[in-house]
């Protein structure tokens, strides 16, 4: 077997060991069962935001290429399932909408010119590296004239008389992106539909999400013909997953028209909620669609602590039945932006656009320990641990290869026996480290 180890001082150190036959072992074991499998994986990735794209655009041609290779190159993270925003979000240079004329019922003035400046070039550059990338798109807010509060920020709701037109805008967006060579594989109804933010936001109840999808959005997307664009609901935090998914998917019509449920990590683990929703809706895709370290809530600036937040959440969500994980911004500037609302955050790759340099953070490597080795189509397998001091998850890839990711958040080295059937291998995880095992 091969293994890769990252700790506070080293990144992706490669090693190899052989399995030995040891049918009598029983203590300090981490065991995998490739014959016992669960959900199928869709992939992992991060978000193409205007902030990320603008930051990338400010770098030299050589650095742009290096930045792309980090995520999409042969030796990179192998990102295959990414997200972007429909119209503006907080990680944009400012509010913008594709239609601003409230009298334009036929959307004759619709245009994505703003996206063509930064977003579309970055997405197309990534697709040039890997044309198989799947894209999830989320709206943060409809145009101001469609909302009860008359602005894109500070919440408000979509007026009922604009349900049909807003659905048409989403369909038009998918159509325009296709014209630009970009397939939008799925859309969410609304980013964080219960959050009134100082930036782009809009409130939807579960019943409103259901009505909008069933009576407007599904038919608008179907009218495009060609490749189907799926619809995913919720796109907010995990602590309300059970009730929100249950209410929105309460009708047969909704269950047929909604492909999956997306969620964020900002209110804590709640892996039990994910696990229960997996049990309630075994046919639905579950997607962690956003997570990042917010400077407003975590100012420790400890790169290992930030990385462990990612690894812990990825392991917990995957073990609970999640099919995909999407990090937030791919790249940010030295301030943690740009962000038009001052909501600065950390990212795995931070760029100094003034000096044309970038920093690859520890979180990048921790995420890569999963994304580089878990292939789309992989099946999660049973992994059993002797202790809670090691967190872990395992997968059987479509090519028959197997991989397990193990995390040690403690200060002490953890020594253990890795087992598949009667085949064993002695391994150790140094304090605050992560290991991927491949065989």
Short mmCIF file of C-alpha atoms in Angstrom, two decimals, residues 48-69 71-72 117-126 129 330-333 337-338 349 351 353 356 358:
data_model
loop_
_atom_site.label_atom_id
_atom_site.label_comp_id
_atom_site.label_asym_id
_atom_site.label_seq_id
_atom_site.Cartn_x
_atom_site.Cartn_y
_atom_site.Cartn_z
CA UNK A 48 -16.04 29.91 -8.57
CA UNK A 49 -17.00 33.28 -7.08
CA UNK A 50 -16.47 36.69 -8.61
CA UNK A 51 -14.04 37.36 -5.75
CA UNK A 52 -12.02 34.25 -6.61
CA UNK A 53 -12.15 35.01 -10.32
CA UNK A 54 -11.19 38.67 -9.85
CA UNK A 55 -8.27 37.67 -7.61
CA UNK A 56 -7.13 35.09 -10.18
CA UNK A 57 -7.39 37.69 -12.97
CA UNK A 58 -4.93 39.98 -11.15
CA UNK A 59 -2.16 37.39 -11.20
CA UNK A 60 0.43 36.96 -13.95
CA UNK A 61 -0.12 34.43 -16.72
CA UNK A 62 2.34 32.02 -15.11
CA UNK A 63 0.75 32.29 -11.68
CA UNK A 64 -2.73 31.83 -13.14
CA UNK A 65 -1.59 28.55 -14.63
CA UNK A 66 -0.06 27.43 -11.33
CA UNK A 67 -3.24 28.37 -9.45
CA UNK A 68 -5.38 26.33 -11.85
CA UNK A 69 -3.04 23.36 -11.54
CA UNK A 71 -7.09 22.35 -8.11
CA UNK A 72 -7.45 20.93 -11.62
CA UNK A 117 -15.47 39.73 -17.28
CA UNK A 118 -14.18 37.48 -14.48
CA UNK A 119 -16.32 34.44 -13.66
CA UNK A 120 -16.78 32.81 -17.05
CA UNK A 121 -13.06 33.03 -17.99
CA UNK A 122 -12.07 31.24 -14.77
CA UNK A 123 -14.71 28.53 -15.16
CA UNK A 124 -13.72 27.95 -18.79
CA UNK A 125 -10.04 27.81 -17.85
CA UNK A 126 -10.86 25.09 -15.31
CA UNK A 129 -8.09 21.41 -17.63
CA UNK A 330 -11.09 28.77 -4.37
CA UNK A 331 -8.86 31.83 -4.09
CA UNK A 332 -9.02 35.04 -2.07
CA UNK A 333 -6.77 38.06 -1.71
CA UNK A 337 -11.83 39.13 -0.06
CA UNK A 338 -12.86 41.02 -2.04
CA UNK A 349 -5.16 29.44 -1.39
CA UNK A 351 -3.11 35.47 -3.20
CA UNK A 353 -2.07 40.32 -6.03
CA UNK A 356 2.11 38.23 -7.73
CA UNK A 358 0.26 33.10 -3.39
#
